[in-house]
Amino acid sequence: MARTSHGPLTGLRILEIGHFIAAPFATRLLADLGAEVIKVEPPSGDPVRQWGKQLNGASPWWSLHGRNKKSITLNLKHPKAIEIVLQLAACSDALVENFRPGHLGKLGLSEDALRKARQDLVIARITGFGQDGPYRNRAAFGVIGEAMGGLRHLTNHPPGSSDLPPVRVGVSIGDSVAGLYAAFGLMAALWQRDRTSGDGVGRTLDVALTDSVLSLMEGMLPEYGVLGEVRQPTGSRIVTAAPSSAYPTKDGKWLLIAANSDPLFARLAQLMGKSELARDPRYIGNRERVANTEALDEIISSWTLQMTAADGDRLLSEEDIPCTQVYTAVECAADPQYRQRGMVREIEDPRLGTVLHPGIVPHIPENPGTVRWPGSAIGAHTEEILEQLIGMGGADIDTLRQEGVIS
């Protein structure tokens, strides 16, 4: 009988020894596309289970963060738990972890030990600063990567306009970006192992939060290296194009307008009833508009303040000018585009009822991934994994529970 496909990665088994965000995010992406992910958790569970608001003792965030994963609880301070991890590694294609360099080695899960379990195991290590370098042993979370990578400096209001601290992006973007790179690198390593060279040699990925954020920073480093210029925050605007910003509306919302080409700006000027702006020397060409952004944005803001965000969005869309309201969760949940593409899904969670989940990215129409189940209870699959993958019987599992190896 053919195996049921849950996406293009069906048949791939990933062992996750991760916590918080980066490693679990990487494995969630793989699980969404069909991979079997076995998440090793301490008896107390991943700390993210306790983050955010709770309902019935359960976290809506965890419903998403842990979806499509099998949870096994293991007390990694116990030698028998380490033996179980090595047995799981032996029947897995890859392992993803995000502890400090050397931590797993101290527990008995060094790279050598893992390679003895399976020679061609792909190991993805996600840390704050990487496996080498003078900062390798420093503590870090995603916010540290965002600050050191240059992102926190740029996600702020323009210099001199505010004395408040640099603004956080709003989500754990440093962790998530590192998780994306880990998932991408893991698939590249598996491709090299299995399809290109076929050499049966395992690979180790070294993904740092700081490296991941820095790699996103567009022309920041090249501009400094060539021109000696330090890119500065620009608030809602784009420093290289105008008009492109968020503009206030009369209902207290914000309308994003990106009319930063000559034809688009001409249509915007016509729509505002100020077609003469497209012939004004201050606004002919992008370079001139950027140089006069302050005056131009005041004109556009005066226009948008006369309408609601929804009306502005409709008028601009009718003229084929790139625009959108600045969405909150309310608008995201109701948006027909997201609903049509399955990017807002109603998932039944036994502890929470109906939960809204974002869909699966990338969408592969020929073999799409699925949400097989929401984030499960701690250790929900412990017995299943021990029985089916390691061949343990009920008596052996009971003994492990009595000895504190599992919960």
Short mmCIF file of C-alpha atoms in Angstrom, two decimals:
data_model
loop_
_atom_site.label_atom_id
_atom_site.label_comp_id
_atom_site.label_asym_id
_atom_site.label_seq_id
_atom_site.Cartn_x
_atom_site.Cartn_y
_atom_site.Cartn_z
CA MET A 1 0.00 0.00 0.00
CA ALA A 2 1.36 3.43 -0.95
CA ARG A 3 2.30 5.69 1.90
CA THR A 4 0.01 8.63 2.50
CA SER A 5 1.75 11.83 1.44
CA HIS A 6 1.56 14.85 3.71
CA GLY A 7 3.76 16.99 1.47
CA PRO A 8 7.02 16.78 -0.48
CA LEU A 9 9.07 15.85 2.62
CA THR A 10 6.99 12.82 3.52
CA GLY A 11 9.35 10.02 4.56
CA LEU A 12 11.98 12.36 6.02
CA ARG A 13 12.54 12.00 9.77
CA ILE A 14 13.95 14.89 11.81
CA LEU A 15 14.97 14.72 15.46
CA GLU A 16 14.61 18.04 17.28
CA ILE A 17 16.43 18.77 20.52
CA GLY A 18 15.46 22.41 20.65
CA HIS A 19 13.74 24.93 22.84
CA PHE A 20 12.27 28.41 22.60
CA ILE A 21 12.07 29.51 18.97
CA ALA A 22 14.89 29.05 16.44
CA ALA A 23 15.23 25.25 16.22
CA PRO A 24 11.50 24.57 16.78
CA PHE A 25 10.67 27.08 14.04
CA ALA A 26 13.02 25.34 11.60
CA THR A 27 11.49 21.94 12.30
CA ARG A 28 7.94 23.28 12.09
CA LEU A 29 8.64 24.42 8.54
CA LEU A 30 9.90 20.94 7.67
CA ALA A 31 6.98 19.26 9.45
CA ASP A 32 4.50 21.44 7.57
CA LEU A 33 5.88 20.03 4.32
CA GLY A 34 5.43 16.46 5.48
CA ALA A 35 8.55 15.55 7.47
CA GLU A 36 8.14 13.44 10.59
CA VAL A 37 9.53 15.57 13.40
CA ILE A 38 10.25 14.02 16.77
CA LYS A 39 10.59 16.74 19.38
CA VAL A 40 12.57 15.84 22.50
CA GLU A 41 11.30 17.83 25.47
CA PRO A 42 12.24 17.89 29.15
CA PRO A 43 9.50 16.66 31.51
CA SER A 44 8.49 20.29 32.08
CA GLY A 45 8.09 20.87 28.33
CA ASP A 46 9.42 23.53 25.99
CA PRO A 47 9.30 26.94 27.74
CA VAL A 48 7.29 28.39 24.85
CA ARG A 49 4.34 26.28 26.06
CA GLN A 50 4.03 28.86 28.85
CA TRP A 51 4.48 31.97 26.72
CA GLY A 52 1.67 34.30 25.79
CA LYS A 53 -1.90 34.24 26.99
CA GLN A 54 -3.35 30.90 28.10
CA LEU A 55 -6.75 29.26 27.81
CA ASN A 56 -7.51 26.16 29.85
CA GLY A 57 -3.83 26.03 30.71
CA ALA A 58 -2.85 25.85 27.03
CA SER A 59 -1.08 28.39 24.82
CA PRO A 60 -2.63 29.36 21.46
CA TRP A 61 0.91 30.14 20.26
CA TRP A 62 1.98 26.58 21.08
CA SER A 63 -0.91 25.24 19.02
CA LEU A 64 0.97 26.66 16.02
CA HIS A 65 4.58 26.42 17.23
CA GLY A 66 4.34 22.72 17.97
CA ARG A 67 2.03 21.65 15.18
CA ASN A 68 2.73 18.50 13.15
CA LYS A 69 5.37 17.34 15.66
CA LYS A 70 5.54 14.26 17.84
CA SER A 71 6.51 15.04 21.43
CA ILE A 72 8.59 12.70 23.57
CA THR A 73 9.69 13.65 27.08
CA LEU A 74 13.22 12.68 28.09
CA ASN A 75 15.25 13.70 31.12
CA LEU A 76 18.58 14.22 29.36
CA LYS A 77 20.41 14.17 32.68
CA HIS A 78 19.71 10.45 32.86
CA PRO A 79 22.06 8.06 30.96
CA LYS A 80 19.15 5.97 29.71
CA ALA A 81 17.63 9.06 28.10
CA ILE A 82 20.87 9.67 26.23
CA GLU A 83 20.79 6.08 24.99
CA ILE A 84 17.28 6.64 23.68
CA VAL A 85 18.30 9.83 21.87
CA LEU A 86 21.16 7.99 20.18
CA GLN A 87 18.78 5.25 19.10
CA LEU A 88 16.42 7.86 17.68
CA ALA A 89 19.33 9.56 15.91
CA ALA A 90 20.23 6.23 14.34
CA CYS A 91 16.87 6.08 12.57
CA SER A 92 16.61 9.79 11.71
CA ASP A 93 17.86 11.68 8.67
CA ALA A 94 18.80 14.84 10.54
CA LEU A 95 18.98 16.43 13.97
CA VAL A 96 18.30 20.08 14.79
CA GLU A 97 19.41 21.68 18.06
CA ASN A 98 19.89 25.18 19.44
CA PHE A 99 21.88 24.87 22.66
CA ARG A 100 25.14 26.65 23.40
CA PRO A 101 28.25 25.16 21.75
CA GLY A 102 29.36 22.04 23.61
CA HIS A 103 26.24 21.66 25.75
CA LEU A 104 24.98 18.49 24.11
CA GLY A 105 28.49 17.06 24.23
CA LYS A 106 28.52 17.41 28.00
CA LEU A 107 25.33 15.37 28.12
CA GLY A 108 26.84 12.57 26.04
CA LEU A 109 25.49 13.72 22.68
CA SER A 110 28.68 14.98 21.07
CA GLU A 111 29.02 15.00 17.30
CA ASP A 112 31.22 11.89 17.53
CA ALA A 113 28.56 10.06 19.55
CA LEU A 114 25.85 11.06 17.11
CA ARG A 115 27.98 10.02 14.13
CA LYS A 116 28.56 6.61 15.71
CA ALA A 117 24.80 6.25 15.91
CA ARG A 118 24.40 7.22 12.25
CA GLN A 119 27.38 8.10 10.10
CA ASP A 120 25.47 10.17 7.54
CA LEU A 121 23.31 12.10 10.01
CA VAL A 122 22.89 15.76 9.08
CA ILE A 123 23.24 17.93 12.18
CA ALA A 124 21.98 21.51 12.22
CA ARG A 125 23.30 23.58 15.12
CA ILE A 126 21.74 26.98 15.80
CA THR A 127 23.45 29.24 18.33
CA GLY A 128 23.73 32.92 19.11
CA PHE A 129 27.21 33.45 17.67
CA GLY A 130 28.19 30.21 15.96
CA GLN A 131 30.43 27.29 16.88
CA ASP A 132 33.65 29.34 16.80
CA GLY A 133 34.87 32.89 17.24
CA PRO A 134 35.52 34.94 20.39
CA TYR A 135 31.81 35.23 21.24
CA ARG A 136 30.90 31.56 20.81
CA ASN A 137 30.23 31.01 24.53
CA ARG A 138 28.25 34.18 25.14
CA ALA A 139 24.56 33.95 25.97
CA ALA A 140 22.17 35.14 23.28
CA PHE A 141 18.56 35.26 22.22
CA GLY A 142 17.06 36.49 18.98
CA VAL A 143 17.02 40.11 20.17
CA ILE A 144 20.81 39.97 20.57
CA GLY A 145 21.19 38.79 16.99
CA GLU A 146 18.88 41.56 15.82
CA ALA A 147 20.92 44.21 17.64
CA MET A 148 24.35 42.93 16.59
CA GLY A 149 23.20 42.26 13.04
CA GLY A 150 22.26 45.92 12.55
CA LEU A 151 18.51 45.41 12.36
CA ARG A 152 17.57 47.03 15.67
CA HIS A 153 19.42 50.20 14.67
CA LEU A 154 17.47 50.48 11.43
CA THR A 155 14.01 49.62 12.80
CA ASN A 156 13.62 53.01 14.39
CA HIS A 157 12.45 56.53 13.74
CA PRO A 158 14.85 58.85 11.92
CA PRO A 159 17.73 60.27 14.01
CA GLY A 160 16.68 63.19 16.18
CA SER A 161 12.97 62.48 15.95
CA SER A 162 12.66 60.35 19.09
CA ASP A 163 14.52 59.72 22.35
CA LEU A 164 12.91 56.32 22.81
CA PRO A 165 14.98 53.11 22.46
CA PRO A 166 15.28 51.54 18.99
CA VAL A 167 12.04 49.78 18.14
CA ARG A 168 11.78 45.99 18.14
CA VAL A 169 10.37 44.44 14.97
CA GLY A 170 7.44 42.99 16.94
CA VAL A 171 8.16 39.29 16.50
CA SER A 172 11.24 37.16 17.20
CA ILE A 173 12.58 37.78 13.72
CA GLY A 174 16.20 36.91 14.58
CA ASP A 175 15.19 33.45 15.78
CA SER A 176 12.86 32.85 12.86
CA VAL A 177 15.40 33.92 10.25
CA ALA A 178 17.99 31.59 11.79
CA GLY A 179 15.39 28.83 11.71
CA LEU A 180 14.73 29.50 8.03
CA TYR A 181 18.44 29.30 7.22
CA ALA A 182 18.73 26.09 9.24
CA ALA A 183 15.84 24.48 7.36
CA PHE A 184 17.23 25.59 4.01
CA GLY A 185 20.76 24.45 4.88
CA LEU A 186 19.51 21.12 6.17
CA MET A 187 17.74 20.39 2.90
CA ALA A 188 20.85 21.42 0.95
CA ALA A 189 22.97 19.04 3.04
CA LEU A 190 20.50 16.20 2.52
CA TRP A 191 20.51 16.87 -1.22
CA GLN A 192 24.30 16.71 -1.29
CA ARG A 193 24.34 13.56 0.80
CA ASP A 194 21.63 11.66 -1.03
CA ARG A 195 21.30 13.01 -4.57
CA THR A 196 24.45 14.77 -5.76
CA SER A 197 27.53 13.03 -4.40
CA GLY A 198 25.79 10.13 -2.76
CA ASP A 199 28.82 9.72 -0.55
CA GLY A 200 26.91 8.77 2.59
CA VAL A 201 28.78 11.38 4.62
CA GLY A 202 26.95 13.43 7.21
CA ARG A 203 27.19 17.20 7.28
CA THR A 204 27.10 19.70 10.13
CA LEU A 205 25.47 23.11 9.75
CA ASP A 206 26.65 26.05 11.84
CA VAL A 207 23.89 28.68 11.94
CA ALA A 208 24.30 31.77 14.11
CA LEU A 209 21.54 34.22 15.00
CA THR A 210 23.92 37.13 14.47
CA ASP A 211 25.07 35.85 11.07
CA SER A 212 21.49 35.25 9.97
CA VAL A 213 20.38 38.80 10.70
CA LEU A 214 23.47 40.41 9.22
CA SER A 215 22.94 38.51 5.97
CA LEU A 216 19.57 40.31 5.55
CA MET A 217 20.88 43.83 5.74
CA GLU A 218 20.86 44.61 2.02
CA GLY A 219 23.38 47.33 1.13
CA MET A 220 24.29 48.29 4.70
CA LEU A 221 27.79 46.77 4.66
CA PRO A 222 28.65 47.45 0.99
CA GLU A 223 27.67 51.11 1.34
CA TYR A 224 29.82 51.50 4.42
CA GLY A 225 32.76 49.66 2.86
CA VAL A 226 32.71 51.60 -0.41
CA LEU A 227 31.36 55.00 0.61
CA GLY A 228 32.02 55.14 4.34
CA GLU A 229 28.32 55.87 4.86
CA VAL A 230 26.43 54.45 7.84
CA ARG A 231 22.85 53.66 6.92
CA GLN A 232 20.42 55.34 9.30
CA PRO A 233 16.85 54.47 10.29
CA THR A 234 14.14 56.11 8.23
CA GLY A 235 10.98 55.22 10.13
CA SER A 236 8.16 54.31 7.79
CA ARG A 237 9.89 55.61 4.67
CA ILE A 238 12.25 53.98 2.20
CA VAL A 239 15.40 56.05 1.87
CA THR A 240 15.86 55.21 -1.82
CA ALA A 241 12.32 55.69 -3.13
CA ALA A 242 9.41 58.11 -2.73
CA PRO A 243 6.61 58.29 -2.07
CA SER A 244 6.62 55.09 -0.04
CA SER A 245 5.35 55.34 3.51
CA ALA A 246 2.40 54.86 5.84
CA TYR A 247 -0.07 57.73 5.86
CA PRO A 248 -2.74 58.55 8.48
CA THR A 249 -6.46 58.23 7.78
CA LYS A 250 -9.45 59.88 9.40
CA ASP A 251 -10.44 56.70 11.26
CA GLY A 252 -7.11 56.61 13.11
CA LYS A 253 -5.55 53.91 10.94
CA TRP A 254 -2.62 53.86 8.55
CA LEU A 255 -2.53 53.42 4.79
CA LEU A 256 0.64 52.16 3.11
CA ILE A 257 1.18 53.76 -0.31
CA ALA A 258 4.09 52.87 -2.59
CA ALA A 259 3.79 55.13 -5.64
CA ASN A 260 7.52 55.38 -6.22
CA SER A 261 7.79 55.24 -10.00
CA ASP A 262 6.99 58.09 -12.38
CA PRO A 263 3.81 56.50 -13.83
CA LEU A 264 2.56 55.51 -10.38
CA PHE A 265 3.22 58.96 -8.97
CA ALA A 266 1.40 60.56 -11.89
CA ARG A 267 -1.65 58.39 -11.19
CA LEU A 268 -1.49 59.21 -7.48
CA ALA A 269 -1.28 62.94 -8.22
CA GLN A 270 -4.29 62.66 -10.54
CA LEU A 271 -6.26 60.71 -7.92
CA MET A 272 -5.52 63.35 -5.28
CA GLY A 273 -6.74 66.07 -7.65
CA LYS A 274 -3.24 67.52 -7.85
CA SER A 275 -2.05 66.40 -11.29
CA GLU A 276 0.28 69.40 -11.39
CA LEU A 277 2.56 67.64 -8.88
CA ALA A 278 3.71 65.25 -11.60
CA ARG A 279 5.02 68.31 -13.51
CA ASP A 280 6.56 70.04 -10.48
CA PRO A 281 10.40 70.05 -10.81
CA ARG A 282 10.64 69.02 -7.13
CA TYR A 283 8.85 65.75 -7.88
CA ILE A 284 9.91 64.83 -11.42
CA GLY A 285 11.95 61.67 -11.07
CA ASN A 286 12.57 59.51 -8.03
CA ARG A 287 15.76 61.31 -6.98
CA GLU A 288 13.93 64.61 -6.76
CA ARG A 289 11.01 63.08 -4.87
CA VAL A 290 13.36 61.50 -2.33
CA ALA A 291 15.06 64.88 -1.81
CA ASN A 292 11.67 66.49 -1.13
CA THR A 293 10.02 63.65 0.78
CA GLU A 294 8.97 65.77 3.76
CA ALA A 295 6.91 68.20 1.70
CA LEU A 296 5.50 65.43 -0.49
CA ASP A 297 4.42 63.29 2.46
CA GLU A 298 2.64 66.26 4.02
CA ILE A 299 0.59 66.65 0.83
CA ILE A 300 -0.28 62.95 0.72
CA SER A 301 -1.13 62.87 4.44
CA SER A 302 -3.51 65.81 4.03
CA TRP A 303 -5.31 63.79 1.36
CA THR A 304 -5.47 60.48 3.24
CA LEU A 305 -6.77 62.20 6.38
CA GLN A 306 -9.95 63.00 4.45
CA MET A 307 -10.95 59.30 4.15
CA THR A 308 -11.05 56.05 6.01
CA ALA A 309 -8.31 53.50 5.48
CA ALA A 310 -10.74 51.16 3.71
CA ASP A 311 -11.91 53.89 1.31
CA GLY A 312 -8.33 54.93 0.59
CA ASP A 313 -7.35 51.36 -0.08
CA ARG A 314 -10.25 50.96 -2.50
CA LEU A 315 -9.55 54.19 -4.39
CA LEU A 316 -5.83 53.48 -4.75
CA SER A 317 -6.42 49.86 -5.80
CA GLU A 318 -8.84 50.99 -8.50
CA GLU A 319 -5.98 53.08 -9.94
CA ASP A 320 -3.59 50.10 -9.67
CA ILE A 321 -1.36 51.90 -7.17
CA PRO A 322 0.38 49.56 -4.69
CA CYS A 323 -1.28 50.08 -1.33
CA THR A 324 -2.73 48.40 1.72
CA GLN A 325 -4.14 49.16 5.09
CA VAL A 326 -1.68 48.40 7.90
CA TYR A 327 -3.17 45.15 9.12
CA THR A 328 -3.64 43.96 12.67
CA ALA A 329 -4.67 40.40 13.52
CA VAL A 330 -8.28 41.44 12.89
CA GLU A 331 -7.68 42.34 9.25
CA CYS A 332 -5.36 39.37 8.63
CA ALA A 333 -7.97 36.93 9.94
CA ALA A 334 -10.74 38.34 7.75
CA ASP A 335 -8.80 39.03 4.55
CA PRO A 336 -10.29 37.18 1.54
CA GLN A 337 -6.88 36.79 -0.14
CA TYR A 338 -5.44 35.00 2.89
CA ARG A 339 -8.59 32.91 3.26
CA GLN A 340 -8.68 31.91 -0.41
CA ARG A 341 -5.03 30.80 -0.34
CA GLY A 342 -5.39 28.90 2.92
CA MET A 343 -3.08 31.26 4.77
CA VAL A 344 -5.68 31.67 7.51
CA ARG A 345 -6.92 28.24 8.57
CA GLU A 346 -9.34 27.14 11.25
CA ILE A 347 -7.67 24.26 13.10
CA GLU A 348 -9.41 22.22 15.76
CA ASP A 349 -7.33 21.95 18.91
CA PRO A 350 -8.68 19.56 21.57
CA ARG A 351 -7.63 21.92 24.37
CA LEU A 352 -8.53 25.26 22.77
CA GLY A 353 -11.33 24.62 20.31
CA THR A 354 -11.02 26.34 16.94
CA VAL A 355 -7.66 28.08 16.53
CA LEU A 356 -6.60 30.29 13.64
CA HIS A 357 -3.28 29.13 12.17
CA PRO A 358 -1.28 30.66 9.35
CA GLY A 359 -1.01 28.36 6.36
CA ILE A 360 1.99 26.55 4.95
CA VAL A 361 4.75 28.34 3.06
CA PRO A 362 5.82 27.58 0.39
CA HIS A 363 2.59 26.43 -1.23
CA ILE A 364 3.26 23.53 -3.58
CA PRO A 365 0.01 22.83 -5.45
CA GLU A 366 1.14 19.44 -6.76
CA ASN A 367 1.93 18.13 -3.27
CA PRO A 368 0.92 20.62 -0.57
CA GLY A 369 1.78 20.22 3.06
CA THR A 370 -0.96 19.76 5.62
CA VAL A 371 -1.71 20.67 9.22
CA ARG A 372 -2.05 17.13 10.57
CA TRP A 373 -2.50 18.16 14.20
CA PRO A 374 -1.93 21.21 16.43
CA GLY A 375 0.80 21.40 19.03
CA SER A 376 0.29 18.40 21.25
CA ALA A 377 0.41 17.90 25.01
CA ILE A 378 3.82 17.33 26.62
CA GLY A 379 5.00 13.82 25.83
CA ALA A 380 1.86 12.91 23.91
CA HIS A 381 3.81 10.58 21.62
CA THR A 382 6.36 9.18 24.08
CA GLU A 383 4.98 5.66 24.19
CA GLU A 384 4.29 5.55 20.45
CA ILE A 385 7.89 6.56 19.64
CA LEU A 386 9.46 4.15 22.10
CA GLU A 387 7.31 1.28 20.89
CA GLN A 388 7.45 1.85 17.14
CA LEU A 389 10.98 3.18 16.63
CA ILE A 390 12.93 1.53 19.44
CA GLY A 391 10.85 -1.58 19.95
CA MET A 392 10.22 -1.20 23.66
CA GLY A 393 7.40 -3.03 25.40
CA GLY A 394 5.00 -1.70 27.97
CA ALA A 395 6.96 -3.05 30.93
CA ASP A 396 10.18 -1.37 29.76
CA ILE A 397 8.35 1.92 29.28
CA ASP A 398 6.83 1.68 32.76
CA THR A 399 10.32 1.13 34.20
CA LEU A 400 11.65 4.23 32.40
CA ARG A 401 8.79 6.25 33.86
CA GLN A 402 9.48 4.95 37.38
CA GLU A 403 13.17 5.81 37.01
CA GLY A 404 12.41 9.38 35.93
CA VAL A 405 13.78 8.92 32.39
CA ILE A 406 10.40 9.84 30.86
CA SER A 407 7.32 11.44 32.32
#
